[in-house]
Amino acid sequence: MENINNNKKIIIANWKMKLSLAETEKLAISFKETLGDINDCEIGVCPNFLSILKVKEILKDTNIKVGAQDTFWENEGSYTGEISPKMLIEAGCEYVLIGHSERRKFLMENYEMIHREVKAVLNLEDLIPVICIGENWDERKTDRRDFVLFDQIQQSLSGINIVGNQQIIIAYEPIWAIGSGTAIEPSEAEYAHKIIKLTLNDMFGMKIVKNNFKIIYGGSITSDNASGFVGLENIDGVLVGGASLLSDEFYKVIKKIVK
Ligand code: PGA
């Protein structure tokens, strides 16, 4: 696995459950043609579970990496319906989203589960967890954002030892901005990322945070607003939902980020 401790921006597409299997395949082919040679940033794509093998096969000779949208916290056993981190690695995944707010909302995922998932993924070393955190509208309105971020990081990562080359991505996704059509002000994202970095520094020390962590922003990123998120000290990339469903639009986002 390539170390993410480089200056390359990370741009991850989250296709959610938005496409059929046939549409997913078609989009992967279009990604290959439009984005396959880009190497001045790290590009990842997270399709639905059923399409991972096919998408991996389509993208095998490109620079685009494949990720999953979720994982279970055990590697094998009687867990009907679940997919393990070990299986994801076997399928060729290099990233896995953990604790996306849609899973917290619709599947009642809580931070105890998220903590277990992070631990299981880090135990294998070949998979990079993308831990999604972020406040909801009510928490923002009542000025609780900083504490919420601090608390979510603590709950997902406390007691976990980061060793060697282990890589972790924190995706700051204010819940109220996801799918809303309006991203937050880049300066606000930069501030939130700073809070996240300071919390991580307190937990793990600056050296580990510098070498092992990246912090990316997600929530209504489009080619119209992406350039605002470039060049900010604490923003290492973006997680893109809606704007990743058309390869031309995603290409434009990438070009704004790595220009
Ligand atoms: P969005 O989704 O870009 O459509 O807001 C982002 C996400 O949920 O990761």
PDB file of C-alpha atoms and ligand atoms in Angstrom:
ATOM      1  CA  MET A   1       0.000   0.000   0.000  1.00  0.00           C
ATOM      2  CA  GLU A   2       1.298   3.414  -0.957  1.00  0.00           C
ATOM      3  CA  ASN A   3       1.931   5.717   1.964  1.00  0.00           C
ATOM      4  CA  ILE A   4      -0.452   8.663   2.029  1.00  0.00           C
ATOM      5  CA  ASN A   5       2.148  10.692   3.835  1.00  0.00           C
ATOM      6  CA  ASN A   6       2.935  12.752   0.784  1.00  0.00           C
ATOM      7  CA  ASN A   7       1.757  16.121  -0.368  1.00  0.00           C
ATOM      8  CA  LYS A   8      -0.780  14.715  -2.770  1.00  0.00           C
ATOM      9  CA  LYS A   9      -4.376  15.745  -2.181  1.00  0.00           C
ATOM     10  CA  ILE A  10      -6.825  12.894  -1.623  1.00  0.00           C
ATOM     11  CA  ILE A  11     -10.067  12.983  -3.570  1.00  0.00           C
ATOM     12  CA  ILE A  12     -12.526  10.208  -2.776  1.00  0.00           C
ATOM     13  CA  ALA A  13     -15.768   9.537  -4.636  1.00  0.00           C
ATOM     14  CA  ASN A  14     -18.632   8.138  -2.574  1.00  0.00           C
ATOM     15  CA  TRP A  15     -21.201   6.659  -4.936  1.00  0.00           C
ATOM     16  CA  LYS A  16     -23.476   5.681  -2.022  1.00  0.00           C
ATOM     17  CA  MET A  17     -26.486   3.577  -3.150  1.00  0.00           C
ATOM     18  CA  LYS A  18     -27.190   5.925  -6.053  1.00  0.00           C
ATOM     19  CA  LEU A  19     -26.489   3.654  -9.029  1.00  0.00           C
ATOM     20  CA  SER A  20     -27.585   0.260 -10.298  1.00  0.00           C
ATOM     21  CA  LEU A  21     -24.894  -2.368 -10.897  1.00  0.00           C
ATOM     22  CA  ALA A  22     -24.963  -1.638 -14.636  1.00  0.00           C
ATOM     23  CA  GLU A  23     -24.734   2.117 -14.045  1.00  0.00           C
ATOM     24  CA  THR A  24     -21.863   1.591 -11.616  1.00  0.00           C
ATOM     25  CA  GLU A  25     -19.959  -0.402 -14.209  1.00  0.00           C
ATOM     26  CA  LYS A  26     -20.570   2.258 -16.844  1.00  0.00           C
ATOM     27  CA  LEU A  27     -19.371   5.028 -14.539  1.00  0.00           C
ATOM     28  CA  ALA A  28     -16.240   3.045 -13.612  1.00  0.00           C
ATOM     29  CA  ILE A  29     -15.404   2.695 -17.321  1.00  0.00           C
ATOM     30  CA  SER A  30     -15.940   6.417 -17.778  1.00  0.00           C
ATOM     31  CA  PHE A  31     -13.697   7.127 -14.740  1.00  0.00           C
ATOM     32  CA  LYS A  32     -11.015   4.940 -16.276  1.00  0.00           C
ATOM     33  CA  GLU A  33     -11.135   6.873 -19.529  1.00  0.00           C
ATOM     34  CA  THR A  34     -11.360  10.339 -17.994  1.00  0.00           C
ATOM     35  CA  LEU A  35      -9.274  10.045 -14.823  1.00  0.00           C
ATOM     36  CA  GLY A  36      -7.214   6.891 -15.134  1.00  0.00           C
ATOM     37  CA  ASP A  37      -3.898   8.623 -15.836  1.00  0.00           C
ATOM     38  CA  ILE A  38      -4.088  11.385 -13.256  1.00  0.00           C
ATOM     39  CA  ASN A  39      -1.233  11.016 -10.793  1.00  0.00           C
ATOM     40  CA  ASP A  40      -0.848  14.419  -9.173  1.00  0.00           C
ATOM     41  CA  CYS A  41      -3.459  13.468  -6.551  1.00  0.00           C
ATOM     42  CA  GLU A  42      -4.782  10.297  -4.936  1.00  0.00           C
ATOM     43  CA  ILE A  43      -8.156   9.286  -6.335  1.00  0.00           C
ATOM     44  CA  GLY A  44     -10.371   6.747  -4.623  1.00  0.00           C
ATOM     45  CA  VAL A  45     -13.791   5.416  -5.586  1.00  0.00           C
ATOM     46  CA  CYS A  46     -16.243   3.787  -3.180  1.00  0.00           C
ATOM     47  CA  PRO A  47     -18.927   1.806  -5.050  1.00  0.00           C
ATOM     48  CA  ASN A  48     -21.601  -0.405  -3.511  1.00  0.00           C
ATOM     49  CA  PHE A  49     -20.373  -3.735  -2.098  1.00  0.00           C
ATOM     50  CA  LEU A  50     -21.727  -5.824  -4.990  1.00  0.00           C
ATOM     51  CA  SER A  51     -19.798  -3.782  -7.551  1.00  0.00           C
ATOM     52  CA  ILE A  52     -16.411  -3.659  -5.814  1.00  0.00           C
ATOM     53  CA  LEU A  53     -14.878  -6.621  -7.666  1.00  0.00           C
ATOM     54  CA  LYS A  54     -16.091  -5.432 -11.046  1.00  0.00           C
ATOM     55  CA  VAL A  55     -14.969  -1.832 -10.462  1.00  0.00           C
ATOM     56  CA  LYS A  56     -11.595  -3.064  -9.251  1.00  0.00           C
ATOM     57  CA  GLU A  57     -11.201  -5.092 -12.425  1.00  0.00           C
ATOM     58  CA  ILE A  58     -12.136  -2.116 -14.626  1.00  0.00           C
ATOM     59  CA  LEU A  59      -9.726   0.201 -12.823  1.00  0.00           C
ATOM     60  CA  LYS A  60      -6.855  -2.264 -12.426  1.00  0.00           C
ATOM     61  CA  ASP A  61      -4.384  -0.540 -14.757  1.00  0.00           C
ATOM     62  CA  THR A  62      -5.186   2.981 -13.607  1.00  0.00           C
ATOM     63  CA  ASN A  63      -4.121   5.187 -10.700  1.00  0.00           C
ATOM     64  CA  ILE A  64      -7.625   5.097  -9.248  1.00  0.00           C
ATOM     65  CA  LYS A  65      -7.995   3.169  -6.010  1.00  0.00           C
ATOM     66  CA  VAL A  66     -11.082   1.357  -4.855  1.00  0.00           C
ATOM     67  CA  GLY A  67     -12.694   1.650  -1.446  1.00  0.00           C
ATOM     68  CA  ALA A  68     -15.773   0.383   0.376  1.00  0.00           C
ATOM     69  CA  GLN A  69     -18.547   2.360   2.021  1.00  0.00           C
ATOM     70  CA  ASP A  70     -18.578   0.374   5.255  1.00  0.00           C
ATOM     71  CA  THR A  71     -17.115  -2.641   7.049  1.00  0.00           C
ATOM     72  CA  PHE A  72     -17.899  -4.935   9.958  1.00  0.00           C
ATOM     73  CA  TRP A  73     -15.550  -5.142  12.958  1.00  0.00           C
ATOM     74  CA  GLU A  74     -14.814  -8.877  12.920  1.00  0.00           C
ATOM     75  CA  ASN A  75     -12.892 -10.731  10.225  1.00  0.00           C
ATOM     76  CA  GLU A  76     -14.994 -13.883  10.225  1.00  0.00           C
ATOM     77  CA  GLY A  77     -17.766 -15.612  12.112  1.00  0.00           C
ATOM     78  CA  SER A  78     -21.528 -15.867  12.441  1.00  0.00           C
ATOM     79  CA  TYR A  79     -22.430 -12.334  11.406  1.00  0.00           C
ATOM     80  CA  THR A  80     -25.134 -12.718   8.792  1.00  0.00           C
ATOM     81  CA  GLY A  81     -25.104 -10.018   6.176  1.00  0.00           C
ATOM     82  CA  GLU A  82     -21.797  -8.452   7.148  1.00  0.00           C
ATOM     83  CA  ILE A  83     -18.605  -7.845   5.167  1.00  0.00           C
ATOM     84  CA  SER A  84     -15.238  -7.999   6.922  1.00  0.00           C
ATOM     85  CA  PRO A  85     -12.127  -5.818   6.527  1.00  0.00           C
ATOM     86  CA  LYS A  86     -10.238  -8.939   5.452  1.00  0.00           C
ATOM     87  CA  MET A  87     -12.710  -9.536   2.616  1.00  0.00           C
ATOM     88  CA  LEU A  88     -12.386  -5.929   1.518  1.00  0.00           C
ATOM     89  CA  ILE A  89      -8.629  -6.330   1.240  1.00  0.00           C
ATOM     90  CA  GLU A  90      -9.123  -9.582  -0.645  1.00  0.00           C
ATOM     91  CA  ALA A  91     -11.377  -7.697  -3.075  1.00  0.00           C
ATOM     92  CA  GLY A  92      -8.671  -5.091  -3.628  1.00  0.00           C
ATOM     93  CA  CYS A  93      -9.983  -2.230  -1.510  1.00  0.00           C
ATOM     94  CA  GLU A  94      -7.478   0.262  -0.168  1.00  0.00           C
ATOM     95  CA  TYR A  95      -9.894   2.583   1.625  1.00  0.00           C
ATOM     96  CA  VAL A  96     -12.999   2.073   3.702  1.00  0.00           C
ATOM     97  CA  LEU A  97     -15.457   4.713   4.875  1.00  0.00           C
ATOM     98  CA  ILE A  98     -16.330   4.309   8.532  1.00  0.00           C
ATOM     99  CA  GLY A  99     -19.224   5.892  10.404  1.00  0.00           C
ATOM    100  CA  HIS A 100     -20.714   7.876   7.541  1.00  0.00           C
ATOM    101  CA  SER A 101     -23.511  10.033   8.955  1.00  0.00           C
ATOM    102  CA  GLU A 102     -26.072   8.284   6.737  1.00  0.00           C
ATOM    103  CA  ARG A 103     -25.201   5.001   8.461  1.00  0.00           C
ATOM    104  CA  ARG A 104     -25.357   6.696  11.837  1.00  0.00           C
ATOM    105  CA  LYS A 105     -28.775   8.081  10.926  1.00  0.00           C
ATOM    106  CA  PHE A 106     -30.441   5.151   9.134  1.00  0.00           C
ATOM    107  CA  LEU A 107     -28.684   2.126  10.671  1.00  0.00           C
ATOM    108  CA  MET A 108     -28.140   3.468  14.170  1.00  0.00           C
ATOM    109  CA  GLU A 109     -24.372   3.048  13.973  1.00  0.00           C
ATOM    110  CA  ASN A 110     -22.891   4.455  17.124  1.00  0.00           C
ATOM    111  CA  TYR A 111     -19.388   5.398  18.128  1.00  0.00           C
ATOM    112  CA  GLU A 112     -18.798   2.149  19.974  1.00  0.00           C
ATOM    113  CA  MET A 113     -19.373   0.308  16.694  1.00  0.00           C
ATOM    114  CA  ILE A 114     -17.282   2.839  14.811  1.00  0.00           C
ATOM    115  CA  HIS A 115     -14.447   2.419  17.305  1.00  0.00           C
ATOM    116  CA  ARG A 116     -14.497  -1.353  16.801  1.00  0.00           C
ATOM    117  CA  GLU A 117     -14.493  -0.969  13.040  1.00  0.00           C
ATOM    118  CA  VAL A 118     -11.535   1.415  13.127  1.00  0.00           C
ATOM    119  CA  LYS A 119      -9.647  -0.982  15.377  1.00  0.00           C
ATOM    120  CA  ALA A 120     -10.355  -3.969  13.129  1.00  0.00           C
ATOM    121  CA  VAL A 121      -9.236  -2.089  10.030  1.00  0.00           C
ATOM    122  CA  LEU A 122      -6.056  -0.793  11.634  1.00  0.00           C
ATOM    123  CA  ASN A 123      -5.165  -4.287  12.814  1.00  0.00           C
ATOM    124  CA  LEU A 124      -4.818  -5.346   9.192  1.00  0.00           C
ATOM    125  CA  GLU A 125      -2.658  -2.421   8.086  1.00  0.00           C
ATOM    126  CA  ASP A 126      -3.549  -2.788   4.397  1.00  0.00           C
ATOM    127  CA  LEU A 127      -6.714  -0.766   4.519  1.00  0.00           C
ATOM    128  CA  ILE A 128      -7.013   2.955   5.218  1.00  0.00           C
ATOM    129  CA  PRO A 129     -10.006   3.900   7.361  1.00  0.00           C
ATOM    130  CA  VAL A 130     -11.768   7.112   6.374  1.00  0.00           C
ATOM    131  CA  ILE A 131     -13.493   8.047   9.611  1.00  0.00           C
ATOM    132  CA  CYS A 132     -16.435  10.356   9.009  1.00  0.00           C
ATOM    133  CA  ILE A 133     -17.259  12.885  11.691  1.00  0.00           C
ATOM    134  CA  GLY A 134     -19.256  16.094  11.765  1.00  0.00           C
ATOM    135  CA  GLU A 135     -21.905  18.026  13.631  1.00  0.00           C
ATOM    136  CA  ASN A 136     -25.590  18.275  12.772  1.00  0.00           C
ATOM    137  CA  TRP A 137     -27.458  21.530  12.235  1.00  0.00           C
ATOM    138  CA  ASP A 138     -28.740  21.751  15.799  1.00  0.00           C
ATOM    139  CA  GLU A 139     -25.256  21.244  17.228  1.00  0.00           C
ATOM    140  CA  ARG A 140     -23.904  23.925  14.952  1.00  0.00           C
ATOM    141  CA  LYS A 141     -26.674  26.394  15.753  1.00  0.00           C
ATOM    142  CA  THR A 142     -26.071  25.996  19.456  1.00  0.00           C
ATOM    143  CA  ASP A 143     -22.288  26.405  19.170  1.00  0.00           C
ATOM    144  CA  ARG A 144     -21.496  22.831  20.148  1.00  0.00           C
ATOM    145  CA  ARG A 145     -19.531  21.929  17.010  1.00  0.00           C
ATOM    146  CA  ASP A 146     -16.062  22.012  18.553  1.00  0.00           C
ATOM    147  CA  PHE A 147     -17.074  19.723  21.379  1.00  0.00           C
ATOM    148  CA  VAL A 148     -18.919  17.353  19.038  1.00  0.00           C
ATOM    149  CA  LEU A 149     -15.824  16.963  16.865  1.00  0.00           C
ATOM    150  CA  PHE A 150     -13.598  16.466  19.892  1.00  0.00           C
ATOM    151  CA  ASP A 151     -16.006  13.893  21.311  1.00  0.00           C
ATOM    152  CA  GLN A 152     -16.423  11.967  18.033  1.00  0.00           C
ATOM    153  CA  ILE A 153     -12.646  11.732  17.557  1.00  0.00           C
ATOM    154  CA  GLN A 154     -12.189  10.595  21.147  1.00  0.00           C
ATOM    155  CA  GLN A 155     -14.899   7.970  20.838  1.00  0.00           C
ATOM    156  CA  SER A 156     -13.623   6.567  17.567  1.00  0.00           C
ATOM    157  CA  LEU A 157      -9.908   6.569  18.320  1.00  0.00           C
ATOM    158  CA  SER A 158      -9.199   6.575  22.032  1.00  0.00           C
ATOM    159  CA  GLY A 159      -7.129   3.663  23.274  1.00  0.00           C
ATOM    160  CA  ILE A 160      -5.946   2.839  19.766  1.00  0.00           C
ATOM    161  CA  ASN A 161      -2.206   2.720  19.235  1.00  0.00           C
ATOM    162  CA  ILE A 162      -1.026   4.075  15.928  1.00  0.00           C
ATOM    163  CA  VAL A 163       2.074   2.160  14.913  1.00  0.00           C
ATOM    164  CA  GLY A 164       4.494   2.246  12.009  1.00  0.00           C
ATOM    165  CA  ASN A 165       2.973   3.072   8.706  1.00  0.00           C
ATOM    166  CA  GLN A 166      -0.704   2.948   9.658  1.00  0.00           C
ATOM    167  CA  GLN A 167      -2.627   5.591   7.780  1.00  0.00           C
ATOM    168  CA  ILE A 168      -5.863   7.202   8.892  1.00  0.00           C
ATOM    169  CA  ILE A 169      -8.048   9.718   7.122  1.00  0.00           C
ATOM    170  CA  ILE A 170     -10.527  11.827   9.048  1.00  0.00           C
ATOM    171  CA  ALA A 171     -13.332  13.161   6.855  1.00  0.00           C
ATOM    172  CA  TYR A 172     -14.970  16.249   8.316  1.00  0.00           C
ATOM    173  CA  GLU A 173     -18.518  16.164   6.981  1.00  0.00           C
ATOM    174  CA  PRO A 174     -20.934  18.627   8.574  1.00  0.00           C
ATOM    175  CA  ILE A 175     -24.148  16.612   8.365  1.00  0.00           C
ATOM    176  CA  TRP A 176     -26.242  19.613   7.381  1.00  0.00           C
ATOM    177  CA  ALA A 177     -24.043  20.280   4.339  1.00  0.00           C
ATOM    178  CA  ILE A 178     -24.162  16.727   2.927  1.00  0.00           C
ATOM    179  CA  GLY A 179     -26.367  16.569  -0.150  1.00  0.00           C
ATOM    180  CA  SER A 180     -27.678  20.082   0.549  1.00  0.00           C
ATOM    181  CA  GLY A 181     -26.180  21.659  -2.545  1.00  0.00           C
ATOM    182  CA  THR A 182     -24.269  24.159  -0.434  1.00  0.00           C
ATOM    183  CA  ALA A 183     -20.837  23.449   0.976  1.00  0.00           C
ATOM    184  CA  ILE A 184     -19.737  25.333   4.056  1.00  0.00           C
ATOM    185  CA  GLU A 185     -17.386  28.295   3.766  1.00  0.00           C
ATOM    186  CA  PRO A 186     -13.837  27.025   3.234  1.00  0.00           C
ATOM    187  CA  SER A 187     -12.676  29.190   6.159  1.00  0.00           C
ATOM    188  CA  GLU A 188     -15.177  27.410   8.412  1.00  0.00           C
ATOM    189  CA  ALA A 189     -13.939  24.014   7.209  1.00  0.00           C
ATOM    190  CA  GLU A 190     -10.360  25.133   7.815  1.00  0.00           C
ATOM    191  CA  TYR A 191     -11.281  26.108  11.382  1.00  0.00           C
ATOM    192  CA  ALA A 192     -13.003  22.757  12.022  1.00  0.00           C
ATOM    193  CA  HIS A 193      -9.992  20.915  10.579  1.00  0.00           C
ATOM    194  CA  LYS A 194      -7.768  22.834  12.958  1.00  0.00           C
ATOM    195  CA  ILE A 195      -9.885  21.703  15.912  1.00  0.00           C
ATOM    196  CA  ILE A 196      -9.601  18.124  14.620  1.00  0.00           C
ATOM    197  CA  LYS A 197      -5.837  18.423  14.251  1.00  0.00           C
ATOM    198  CA  LEU A 198      -5.393  19.898  17.726  1.00  0.00           C
ATOM    199  CA  THR A 199      -7.478  17.077  19.204  1.00  0.00           C
ATOM    200  CA  LEU A 200      -5.417  14.472  17.355  1.00  0.00           C
ATOM    201  CA  ASN A 201      -2.200  16.207  18.456  1.00  0.00           C
ATOM    202  CA  ASP A 202      -3.335  15.941  22.073  1.00  0.00           C
ATOM    203  CA  MET A 203      -4.172  12.260  21.652  1.00  0.00           C
ATOM    204  CA  PHE A 204      -1.279  11.013  19.552  1.00  0.00           C
ATOM    205  CA  GLY A 205       1.406  13.707  19.442  1.00  0.00           C
ATOM    206  CA  MET A 206       2.278  15.991  16.550  1.00  0.00           C
ATOM    207  CA  LYS A 207       4.721  13.626  14.878  1.00  0.00           C
ATOM    208  CA  ILE A 208       2.202  10.813  14.485  1.00  0.00           C
ATOM    209  CA  VAL A 209      -0.479  13.236  13.341  1.00  0.00           C
ATOM    210  CA  LYS A 210       1.858  14.644  10.694  1.00  0.00           C
ATOM    211  CA  ASN A 211       3.000  11.220   9.476  1.00  0.00           C
ATOM    212  CA  ASN A 212      -0.103   9.076   9.837  1.00  0.00           C
ATOM    213  CA  PHE A 213      -3.178  11.290   9.513  1.00  0.00           C
ATOM    214  CA  LYS A 214      -4.874  13.263   6.759  1.00  0.00           C
ATOM    215  CA  ILE A 215      -7.979  15.391   7.188  1.00  0.00           C
ATOM    216  CA  ILE A 216     -10.359  15.862   4.268  1.00  0.00           C
ATOM    217  CA  TYR A 217     -13.618  17.802   3.843  1.00  0.00           C
ATOM    218  CA  GLY A 218     -16.929  16.405   2.566  1.00  0.00           C
ATOM    219  CA  GLY A 219     -20.344  17.959   1.986  1.00  0.00           C
ATOM    220  CA  SER A 220     -21.713  19.310  -1.320  1.00  0.00           C
ATOM    221  CA  ILE A 221     -18.357  19.736  -3.027  1.00  0.00           C
ATOM    222  CA  THR A 222     -18.828  20.650  -6.703  1.00  0.00           C
ATOM    223  CA  SER A 223     -16.626  22.017  -9.453  1.00  0.00           C
ATOM    224  CA  ASP A 224     -18.027  25.469  -8.600  1.00  0.00           C
ATOM    225  CA  ASN A 225     -16.857  25.544  -5.001  1.00  0.00           C
ATOM    226  CA  ALA A 226     -13.908  23.097  -4.932  1.00  0.00           C
ATOM    227  CA  SER A 227     -11.218  25.692  -5.597  1.00  0.00           C
ATOM    228  CA  GLY A 228     -12.065  27.418  -2.301  1.00  0.00           C
ATOM    229  CA  PHE A 229     -10.801  24.338  -0.467  1.00  0.00           C
ATOM    230  CA  VAL A 230      -7.372  24.391  -2.103  1.00  0.00           C
ATOM    231  CA  GLY A 231      -4.252  25.707  -0.451  1.00  0.00           C
ATOM    232  CA  LEU A 232      -5.695  25.717   3.059  1.00  0.00           C
ATOM    233  CA  GLU A 233      -3.202  24.500   5.601  1.00  0.00           C
ATOM    234  CA  ASN A 234      -5.285  21.821   7.254  1.00  0.00           C
ATOM    235  CA  ILE A 235      -7.340  20.486   4.327  1.00  0.00           C
ATOM    236  CA  ASP A 236      -5.733  17.486   2.643  1.00  0.00           C
ATOM    237  CA  GLY A 237      -8.477  16.654   0.183  1.00  0.00           C
ATOM    238  CA  VAL A 238     -12.193  16.111  -0.305  1.00  0.00           C
ATOM    239  CA  LEU A 239     -14.852  13.404  -0.097  1.00  0.00           C
ATOM    240  CA  VAL A 240     -17.349  13.866  -2.905  1.00  0.00           C
ATOM    241  CA  GLY A 241     -20.845  12.409  -3.192  1.00  0.00           C
ATOM    242  CA  GLY A 242     -23.214  13.890  -5.781  1.00  0.00           C
ATOM    243  CA  ALA A 243     -20.499  15.516  -7.892  1.00  0.00           C
ATOM    244  CA  SER A 244     -18.747  12.165  -8.322  1.00  0.00           C
ATOM    245  CA  LEU A 245     -21.657  10.593 -10.200  1.00  0.00           C
ATOM    246  CA  LEU A 246     -20.613  12.135 -13.521  1.00  0.00           C
ATOM    247  CA  SER A 247     -17.020  11.628 -14.564  1.00  0.00           C
ATOM    248  CA  ASP A 248     -16.800  15.039 -16.282  1.00  0.00           C
ATOM    249  CA  GLU A 249     -17.965  16.873 -13.190  1.00  0.00           C
ATOM    250  CA  PHE A 250     -15.650  14.816 -10.958  1.00  0.00           C
ATOM    251  CA  TYR A 251     -12.776  15.534 -13.358  1.00  0.00           C
ATOM    252  CA  LYS A 252     -13.511  19.264 -13.008  1.00  0.00           C
ATOM    253  CA  VAL A 253     -13.492  18.951  -9.195  1.00  0.00           C
ATOM    254  CA  ILE A 254     -10.113  17.217  -9.387  1.00  0.00           C
ATOM    255  CA  LYS A 255      -8.715  19.879 -11.692  1.00  0.00           C
ATOM    256  CA  LYS A 256      -9.828  22.614  -9.270  1.00  0.00           C
ATOM    257  CA  ILE A 257      -8.181  20.820  -6.361  1.00  0.00           C
ATOM    258  CA  VAL A 258      -4.843  20.011  -8.017  1.00  0.00           C
ATOM    259  CA  LYS A 259      -4.508  22.988 -10.353  1.00  0.00           C
TER     260      LYS A 259
HETATM  261  P1  PGA B   1     -22.329  15.118  -1.117  1.00  0.00           P
HETATM  262  O1  PGA B   1     -21.991  13.832  -0.235  1.00  0.00           O
HETATM  263  O2  PGA B   1     -21.050  15.529  -1.823  1.00  0.00           O
HETATM  264  O3  PGA B   1     -23.385  14.676  -2.086  1.00  0.00           O
HETATM  265  O4  PGA B   1     -22.801  16.185  -0.192  1.00  0.00           O
HETATM  266  C1  PGA B   1     -20.794  13.743   0.480  1.00  0.00           C
HETATM  267  C2  PGA B   1     -20.794  12.527   1.365  1.00  0.00           C
HETATM  268  O5  PGA B   1     -21.858  12.146   1.883  1.00  0.00           O
HETATM  269  O6  PGA B   1     -19.752  11.906   1.564  1.00  0.00           O
END
